[in-house]
GROMACS .gro file of C-alpha atoms in nm:
model
  339
    1UNK     CA    1   5.480  11.484  -2.119
    2UNK     CA    2   5.489  11.342  -1.766
    3UNK     CA    3   5.793  11.193  -1.636
    4UNK     CA    4   5.663  10.823  -1.680
    5UNK     CA    5   5.657  10.915  -2.049
    6UNK     CA    6   5.970  11.037  -2.059
    7UNK     CA    7   6.126  10.767  -1.887
    8UNK     CA    8   5.940  10.533  -2.144
    9UNK     CA    9   6.071  10.727  -2.459
   10UNK     CA   10   6.433  10.702  -2.305
   11UNK     CA   11   6.361  10.298  -2.273
   12UNK     CA   12   6.260  10.303  -2.649
   13UNK     CA   13   6.619  10.485  -2.788
   14UNK     CA   14   6.812  10.255  -2.550
   15UNK     CA   15   6.596   9.977  -2.735
   16UNK     CA   16   6.678  10.088  -3.059
   17UNK     CA   17   7.059  10.168  -2.993
   18UNK     CA   18   7.299   9.964  -3.115
   19UNK     CA   19   7.388   9.749  -2.967
   20UNK     CA   20   7.085   9.753  -2.762
   21UNK     CA   21   7.104   9.879  -2.398
   22UNK     CA   22   6.910   9.608  -2.242
   23UNK     CA   23   7.048   9.723  -1.881
   24UNK     CA   24   6.905  10.089  -1.911
   25UNK     CA   25   6.578   9.954  -2.066
   26UNK     CA   26   6.511   9.731  -1.771
   27UNK     CA   27   6.623   9.997  -1.544
   28UNK     CA   28   6.408  10.283  -1.686
   29UNK     CA   29   6.097  10.075  -1.693
   30UNK     CA   30   6.180   9.933  -1.323
   31UNK     CA   31   6.156  10.295  -1.213
   32UNK     CA   32   5.836  10.324  -1.434
   33UNK     CA   33   5.682  10.008  -1.257
   34UNK     CA   34   5.777  10.005  -0.878
   35UNK     CA   35   5.524  10.336  -0.743
   36UNK     CA   36   5.273  10.139  -0.873
   37UNK     CA   37   5.259   9.826  -1.153
   38UNK     CA   38   4.890   9.842  -1.205
   39UNK     CA   39   4.950  10.186  -1.326
   40UNK     CA   40   5.281  10.098  -1.514
   41UNK     CA   41   5.012   9.796  -1.710
   42UNK     CA   42   4.775  10.119  -1.805
   43UNK     CA   43   5.059  10.280  -1.945
   44UNK     CA   44   5.174  10.015  -2.120
   45UNK     CA   45   4.852   9.929  -2.247
   46UNK     CA   46   4.822  10.270  -2.442
   47UNK     CA   47   5.126  10.169  -2.648
   48UNK     CA   48   5.047   9.807  -2.743
   49UNK     CA   49   4.907   9.920  -3.081
   50UNK     CA   50   5.207  10.132  -3.179
   51UNK     CA   51   5.298  10.097  -3.530
   52UNK     CA   52   5.661  10.100  -3.469
   53UNK     CA   53   5.813   9.766  -3.321
   54UNK     CA   54   6.043   9.909  -3.085
   55UNK     CA   55   5.735  10.070  -2.893
   56UNK     CA   56   5.585   9.786  -2.902
   57UNK     CA   57   5.834   9.597  -2.789
   58UNK     CA   58   5.931   9.802  -2.486
   59UNK     CA   59   5.530   9.831  -2.352
   60UNK     CA   60   5.560   9.449  -2.355
   61UNK     CA   61   5.900   9.447  -2.163
   62UNK     CA   62   5.719   9.709  -1.953
   63UNK     CA   63   5.430   9.471  -1.877
   64UNK     CA   64   5.677   9.169  -1.802
   65UNK     CA   65   5.844   9.409  -1.519
   66UNK     CA   66   5.515   9.504  -1.423
   67UNK     CA   67   5.392   9.095  -1.371
   68UNK     CA   68   5.738   9.028  -1.190
   69UNK     CA   69   5.681   9.319  -0.921
   70UNK     CA   70   5.288   9.328  -0.911
   71UNK     CA   71   5.002   9.112  -0.742
   72UNK     CA   72   4.773   8.861  -0.862
   73UNK     CA   73   4.552   9.176  -1.039
   74UNK     CA   74   4.827   9.290  -1.226
   75UNK     CA   75   4.931   8.923  -1.314
   76UNK     CA   76   4.554   8.883  -1.453
   77UNK     CA   77   4.541   9.202  -1.655
   78UNK     CA   78   4.933   9.115  -1.810
   79UNK     CA   79   4.822   8.741  -1.891
   80UNK     CA   80   4.459   8.857  -2.069
   81UNK     CA   81   4.674   9.131  -2.278
   82UNK     CA   82   4.925   8.868  -2.382
   83UNK     CA   83   4.721   8.606  -2.448
   84UNK     CA   84   4.494   8.868  -2.682
   85UNK     CA   85   4.782   9.021  -2.860
   86UNK     CA   86   5.030   8.706  -2.951
   87UNK     CA   87   4.857   8.591  -3.248
   88UNK     CA   88   4.852   8.908  -3.428
   89UNK     CA   89   5.211   9.017  -3.357
   90UNK     CA   90   5.443   8.927  -3.634
   91UNK     CA   91   5.777   9.083  -3.492
   92UNK     CA   92   6.005   8.833  -3.325
   93UNK     CA   93   6.136   9.105  -3.049
   94UNK     CA   94   5.810   9.177  -2.929
   95UNK     CA   95   5.690   8.832  -2.940
   96UNK     CA   96   5.978   8.756  -2.703
   97UNK     CA   97   5.822   9.051  -2.464
   98UNK     CA   98   5.466   8.885  -2.460
   99UNK     CA   99   5.637   8.518  -2.365
  100UNK     CA  100   5.845   8.708  -2.097
  101UNK     CA  101   5.546   8.863  -1.993
  102UNK     CA  102   5.343   8.539  -1.985
  103UNK     CA  103   5.603   8.388  -1.764
  104UNK     CA  104   5.593   8.693  -1.518
  105UNK     CA  105   5.198   8.667  -1.509
  106UNK     CA  106   5.255   8.311  -1.404
  107UNK     CA  107   4.886   8.187  -1.544
  108UNK     CA  108   4.790   7.866  -1.651
  109UNK     CA  109   4.593   8.021  -1.913
  110UNK     CA  110   4.888   8.154  -2.078
  111UNK     CA  111   5.032   7.804  -2.127
  112UNK     CA  112   4.860   7.747  -2.499
  113UNK     CA  113   5.001   8.072  -2.613
  114UNK     CA  114   5.336   8.001  -2.535
  115UNK     CA  115   5.312   7.615  -2.672
  116UNK     CA  116   5.191   7.819  -2.998
  117UNK     CA  117   5.542   8.043  -2.992
  118UNK     CA  118   5.717   7.732  -2.889
  119UNK     CA  119   5.698   7.676  -3.297
  120UNK     CA  120   5.814   7.997  -3.411
  121UNK     CA  121   6.123   8.018  -3.626
  122UNK     CA  122   6.337   8.252  -3.411
  123UNK     CA  123   6.562   8.064  -3.168
  124UNK     CA  124   6.567   8.395  -2.931
  125UNK     CA  125   6.190   8.344  -2.911
  126UNK     CA  126   6.201   7.993  -2.857
  127UNK     CA  127   6.460   8.039  -2.544
  128UNK     CA  128   6.197   8.277  -2.408
  129UNK     CA  129   5.911   8.042  -2.420
  130UNK     CA  130   6.179   7.763  -2.256
  131UNK     CA  131   6.220   8.016  -1.963
  132UNK     CA  132   5.845   8.108  -1.941
  133UNK     CA  133   5.688   7.785  -1.942
  134UNK     CA  134   5.773   7.672  -1.599
  135UNK     CA  135   5.611   7.985  -1.420
  136UNK     CA  136   5.302   7.958  -1.632
  137UNK     CA  137   5.247   7.597  -1.591
  138UNK     CA  138   5.048   7.515  -1.229
  139UNK     CA  139   5.162   7.245  -0.972
  140UNK     CA  140   5.132   6.960  -1.100
  141UNK     CA  141   5.231   7.106  -1.465
  142UNK     CA  142   5.023   7.083  -1.737
  143UNK     CA  143   5.096   6.775  -1.963
  144UNK     CA  144   5.095   6.968  -2.288
  145UNK     CA  145   5.334   7.238  -2.119
  146UNK     CA  146   5.578   6.930  -2.024
  147UNK     CA  147   5.536   6.817  -2.393
  148UNK     CA  148   5.632   7.166  -2.510
  149UNK     CA  149   5.975   7.152  -2.315
  150UNK     CA  150   6.059   6.794  -2.410
  151UNK     CA  151   6.002   6.907  -2.767
  152UNK     CA  152   6.214   7.202  -2.711
  153UNK     CA  153   6.477   6.997  -2.539
  154UNK     CA  154   6.543   6.834  -2.909
  155UNK     CA  155   6.579   7.216  -3.085
  156UNK     CA  156   6.846   7.251  -3.342
  157UNK     CA  157   6.954   7.530  -3.158
  158UNK     CA  158   7.212   7.460  -2.862
  159UNK     CA  159   7.086   7.732  -2.663
  160UNK     CA  160   6.710   7.650  -2.667
  161UNK     CA  161   6.825   7.273  -2.574
  162UNK     CA  162   7.028   7.420  -2.309
  163UNK     CA  163   6.738   7.634  -2.142
  164UNK     CA  164   6.462   7.380  -2.234
  165UNK     CA  165   6.666   7.128  -2.057
  166UNK     CA  166   6.717   7.338  -1.745
  167UNK     CA  167   6.317   7.445  -1.727
  168UNK     CA  168   6.233   7.075  -1.773
  169UNK     CA  169   6.500   6.942  -1.543
  170UNK     CA  170   6.482   7.178  -1.241
  171UNK     CA  171   6.246   7.449  -1.292
  172UNK     CA  172   5.943   7.182  -1.272
  173UNK     CA  173   5.850   6.900  -1.076
  174UNK     CA  174   5.724   6.695  -1.391
  175UNK     CA  175   5.823   6.335  -1.332
  176UNK     CA  176   5.728   6.080  -1.608
  177UNK     CA  177   5.905   5.797  -1.830
  178UNK     CA  178   5.862   6.046  -2.115
  179UNK     CA  179   6.057   6.327  -1.904
  180UNK     CA  180   6.352   6.115  -1.778
  181UNK     CA  181   6.350   5.973  -2.144
  182UNK     CA  182   6.438   6.320  -2.267
  183UNK     CA  183   6.663   6.397  -2.005
  184UNK     CA  184   6.895   6.098  -2.091
  185UNK     CA  185   6.851   6.200  -2.467
  186UNK     CA  186   7.045   6.495  -2.363
  187UNK     CA  187   7.322   6.333  -2.174
  188UNK     CA  188   7.526   6.310  -2.482
  189UNK     CA  189   7.440   6.640  -2.623
  190UNK     CA  190   7.759   6.813  -2.785
  191UNK     CA  191   7.693   7.112  -2.577
  192UNK     CA  192   7.820   7.065  -2.225
  193UNK     CA  193   7.567   7.305  -2.071
  194UNK     CA  194   7.285   7.110  -2.205
  195UNK     CA  195   7.444   6.781  -2.094
  196UNK     CA  196   7.546   6.898  -1.744
  197UNK     CA  197   7.159   7.031  -1.709
  198UNK     CA  198   7.025   6.680  -1.820
  199UNK     CA  199   7.257   6.512  -1.536
  200UNK     CA  200   7.106   6.765  -1.274
  201UNK     CA  201   6.803   6.716  -1.354
  202UNK     CA  202   6.803   6.350  -1.334
  203UNK     CA  203   6.953   6.382  -1.025
  204UNK     CA  204   6.686   6.613  -0.919
  205UNK     CA  205   6.456   6.285  -0.969
  206UNK     CA  206   6.656   6.054  -0.798
  207UNK     CA  207   6.810   5.855  -1.069
  208UNK     CA  208   7.073   5.686  -0.938
  209UNK     CA  209   7.166   5.562  -1.274
  210UNK     CA  210   7.306   5.872  -1.348
  211UNK     CA  211   7.611   5.820  -1.108
  212UNK     CA  212   7.875   5.664  -1.347
  213UNK     CA  213   7.786   5.951  -1.591
  214UNK     CA  214   7.819   6.229  -1.337
  215UNK     CA  215   8.144   6.069  -1.175
  216UNK     CA  216   8.322   6.095  -1.514
  217UNK     CA  217   8.207   6.419  -1.576
  218UNK     CA  218   8.381   6.522  -1.201
  219UNK     CA  219   8.724   6.362  -1.311
  220UNK     CA  220   8.777   6.589  -1.570
  221UNK     CA  221   8.961   6.928  -1.456
  222UNK     CA  222   8.674   7.157  -1.509
  223UNK     CA  223   8.358   7.077  -1.391
  224UNK     CA  224   8.029   7.279  -1.406
  225UNK     CA  225   7.884   7.414  -1.113
  226UNK     CA  226   7.559   7.223  -1.139
  227UNK     CA  227   7.757   6.906  -1.144
  228UNK     CA  228   7.827   6.949  -0.791
  229UNK     CA  229   7.453   7.029  -0.708
  230UNK     CA  230   7.385   6.678  -0.883
  231UNK     CA  231   7.667   6.506  -0.644
  232UNK     CA  232   7.505   6.677  -0.353
  233UNK     CA  233   7.133   6.599  -0.453
  234UNK     CA  234   7.277   6.211  -0.489
  235UNK     CA  235   7.458   6.200  -0.179
  236UNK     CA  236   7.645   5.921  -0.272
  237UNK     CA  237   7.970   5.837  -0.088
  238UNK     CA  238   8.133   5.684  -0.417
  239UNK     CA  239   8.180   6.034  -0.550
  240UNK     CA  240   8.376   6.136  -0.213
  241UNK     CA  241   8.723   6.059  -0.359
  242UNK     CA  242   8.653   6.254  -0.703
  243UNK     CA  243   8.491   6.563  -0.515
  244UNK     CA  244   8.787   6.600  -0.269
  245UNK     CA  245   9.019   6.679  -0.581
  246UNK     CA  246   8.827   7.016  -0.607
  247UNK     CA  247   8.867   7.322  -0.361
  248UNK     CA  248   8.638   7.193  -0.077
  249UNK     CA  249   8.669   7.550   0.049
  250UNK     CA  250   8.412   7.626  -0.235
  251UNK     CA  251   8.056   7.630  -0.079
  252UNK     CA  252   7.923   7.395  -0.371
  253UNK     CA  253   8.200   7.139  -0.316
  254UNK     CA  254   8.177   7.168   0.051
  255UNK     CA  255   7.838   7.083   0.003
  256UNK     CA  256   7.839   6.825  -0.216
  257UNK     CA  257   8.133   6.648   0.011
  258UNK     CA  258   7.881   6.672   0.309
  259UNK     CA  259   7.603   6.551   0.144
  260UNK     CA  260   7.810   6.247   0.024
  261UNK     CA  261   7.985   6.188   0.344
  262UNK     CA  262   7.802   5.888   0.534
  263UNK     CA  263   7.898   6.031   0.876
  264UNK     CA  264   7.810   6.387   0.778
  265UNK     CA  265   7.467   6.273   0.642
  266UNK     CA  266   7.423   6.069   1.002
  267UNK     CA  267   7.491   6.402   1.207
  268UNK     CA  268   7.245   6.637   0.977
  269UNK     CA  269   6.979   6.316   1.035
  270UNK     CA  270   7.058   6.321   1.371
  271UNK     CA  271   7.019   6.683   1.436
  272UNK     CA  272   6.694   6.671   1.209
  273UNK     CA  273   6.513   6.431   1.425
  274UNK     CA  274   6.626   6.654   1.753
  275UNK     CA  275   6.491   6.956   1.599
  276UNK     CA  276   6.152   6.775   1.502
  277UNK     CA  277   6.114   6.642   1.833
  278UNK     CA  278   6.207   6.964   2.030
  279UNK     CA  279   5.946   7.164   1.821
  280UNK     CA  280   5.698   6.905   1.890
  281UNK     CA  281   5.737   6.931   2.262
  282UNK     CA  282   5.754   7.297   2.287
  283UNK     CA  283   5.427   7.331   2.068
  284UNK     CA  284   5.209   7.012   2.168
  285UNK     CA  285   4.918   7.130   1.977
  286UNK     CA  286   5.119   7.169   1.622
  287UNK     CA  287   5.171   6.932   1.349
  288UNK     CA  288   5.534   6.912   1.268
  289UNK     CA  289   5.722   6.786   0.989
  290UNK     CA  290   6.082   6.840   0.857
  291UNK     CA  291   6.129   6.664   0.506
  292UNK     CA  292   6.379   6.777   0.204
  293UNK     CA  293   6.263   7.004  -0.018
  294UNK     CA  294   6.204   6.894  -0.390
  295UNK     CA  295   6.511   6.904  -0.606
  296UNK     CA  296   6.757   7.060  -0.317
  297UNK     CA  297   6.976   6.956  -0.012
  298UNK     CA  298   6.794   7.185   0.213
  299UNK     CA  299   6.540   7.037   0.433
  300UNK     CA  300   6.207   7.196   0.495
  301UNK     CA  301   6.071   7.238   0.865
  302UNK     CA  302   5.665   7.279   0.841
  303UNK     CA  303   5.478   7.353   1.167
  304UNK     CA  304   5.083   7.369   1.147
  305UNK     CA  305   4.926   7.546   1.431
  306UNK     CA  306   4.541   7.613   1.416
  307UNK     CA  307   4.519   7.538   1.051
  308UNK     CA  308   4.817   7.798   1.003
  309UNK     CA  309   5.133   7.687   0.823
  310UNK     CA  310   5.458   7.814   0.885
  311UNK     CA  311   5.790   7.684   0.722
  312UNK     CA  312   6.160   7.738   0.799
  313UNK     CA  313   6.476   7.630   0.640
  314UNK     CA  314   6.604   7.364   0.894
  315UNK     CA  315   6.981   7.455   0.795
  316UNK     CA  316   6.903   7.845   0.833
  317UNK     CA  317   6.684   7.767   1.163
  318UNK     CA  318   7.002   7.588   1.321
  319UNK     CA  319   7.279   7.831   1.228
  320UNK     CA  320   7.053   8.122   1.371
  321UNK     CA  321   7.029   7.890   1.692
  322UNK     CA  322   7.432   7.817   1.681
  323UNK     CA  323   7.359   7.419   1.577
  324UNK     CA  324   7.147   7.387   1.912
  325UNK     CA  325   6.817   7.195   1.836
  326UNK     CA  326   6.683   7.279   2.141
  327UNK     CA  327   6.770   7.665   2.100
  328UNK     CA  328   6.612   7.644   1.745
  329UNK     CA  329   6.285   7.488   1.868
  330UNK     CA  330   6.249   7.806   2.143
  331UNK     CA  331   6.323   8.019   1.838
  332UNK     CA  332   6.001   7.846   1.652
  333UNK     CA  333   5.809   7.855   1.950
  334UNK     CA  334   5.865   8.236   2.016
  335UNK     CA  335   5.763   8.301   1.653
  336UNK     CA  336   5.446   8.089   1.700
  337UNK     CA  337   5.338   8.110   2.042
  338UNK     CA  338   5.063   8.313   1.997
  339UNK     CA  339   4.978   8.145   1.659
   0.00000   0.00000   0.00000
């Protein structure tokens, strides 16, 4: 028996332990995968027809990790195996691994399988489906996948609603009347985490009508971290007073305050304009664009030279340059001068 098989058997034992030792399973399987994800796929493939549910479950966990760490060929193989297997599998634990593997593979052909699994009775499996769908959906996301997530936001299980609202609101860029209606429907969710995900999901889409809801939640003594992200995305000065009631040395609170402060926003806009102009001057043949990243307060500097695109996080670039746009432009010129 080779060491890979020994580690696989150890992972099966950890899987069968009461309670299951998930960390040990993942650590062992990652050790198998890292040297060569394609070899790990072949190893897992040999166990997919095992009679023991635990062996099949670990095999799919191995395939999920291989998909996360492997290249497009691994993604293709894992997706194909999962699509072929899901309909004939009855064990919920194993189906969770199949859903996770489809998410790791990130191929749109896996979406119909995930949609089928979204109707299964096991809540943990539905959570895995909600988490996997955004990765499998292409850009723009398939309407059927978005519709499945919308359905899952109304699930009777609160954690399924939470994960589905997170996936719909923050993990996809889908934006339609149906998407916004689904997020608004969760604003009064009795499960606070799902409600907060709805608020930030609407903020991602620039839905300023959610401001009074957000202000009311921030007025409470304890606020979820995602609410500060929502405040930063909306960047409305009306939130400044309530935000300053929190610990402004906290990174998330500080970022929200900066985004809502008109003077700070004006300073950032000025730096962005200077940076864009300075890069354009130093790389006269380049196309230069600086714009917000979707669903983020971060801005992306995109520089295209001779058909080759390079991206920079504007804040990170300016920090490297001690806040000096001219110095930042020189750094970009040094990176791309020979492009």
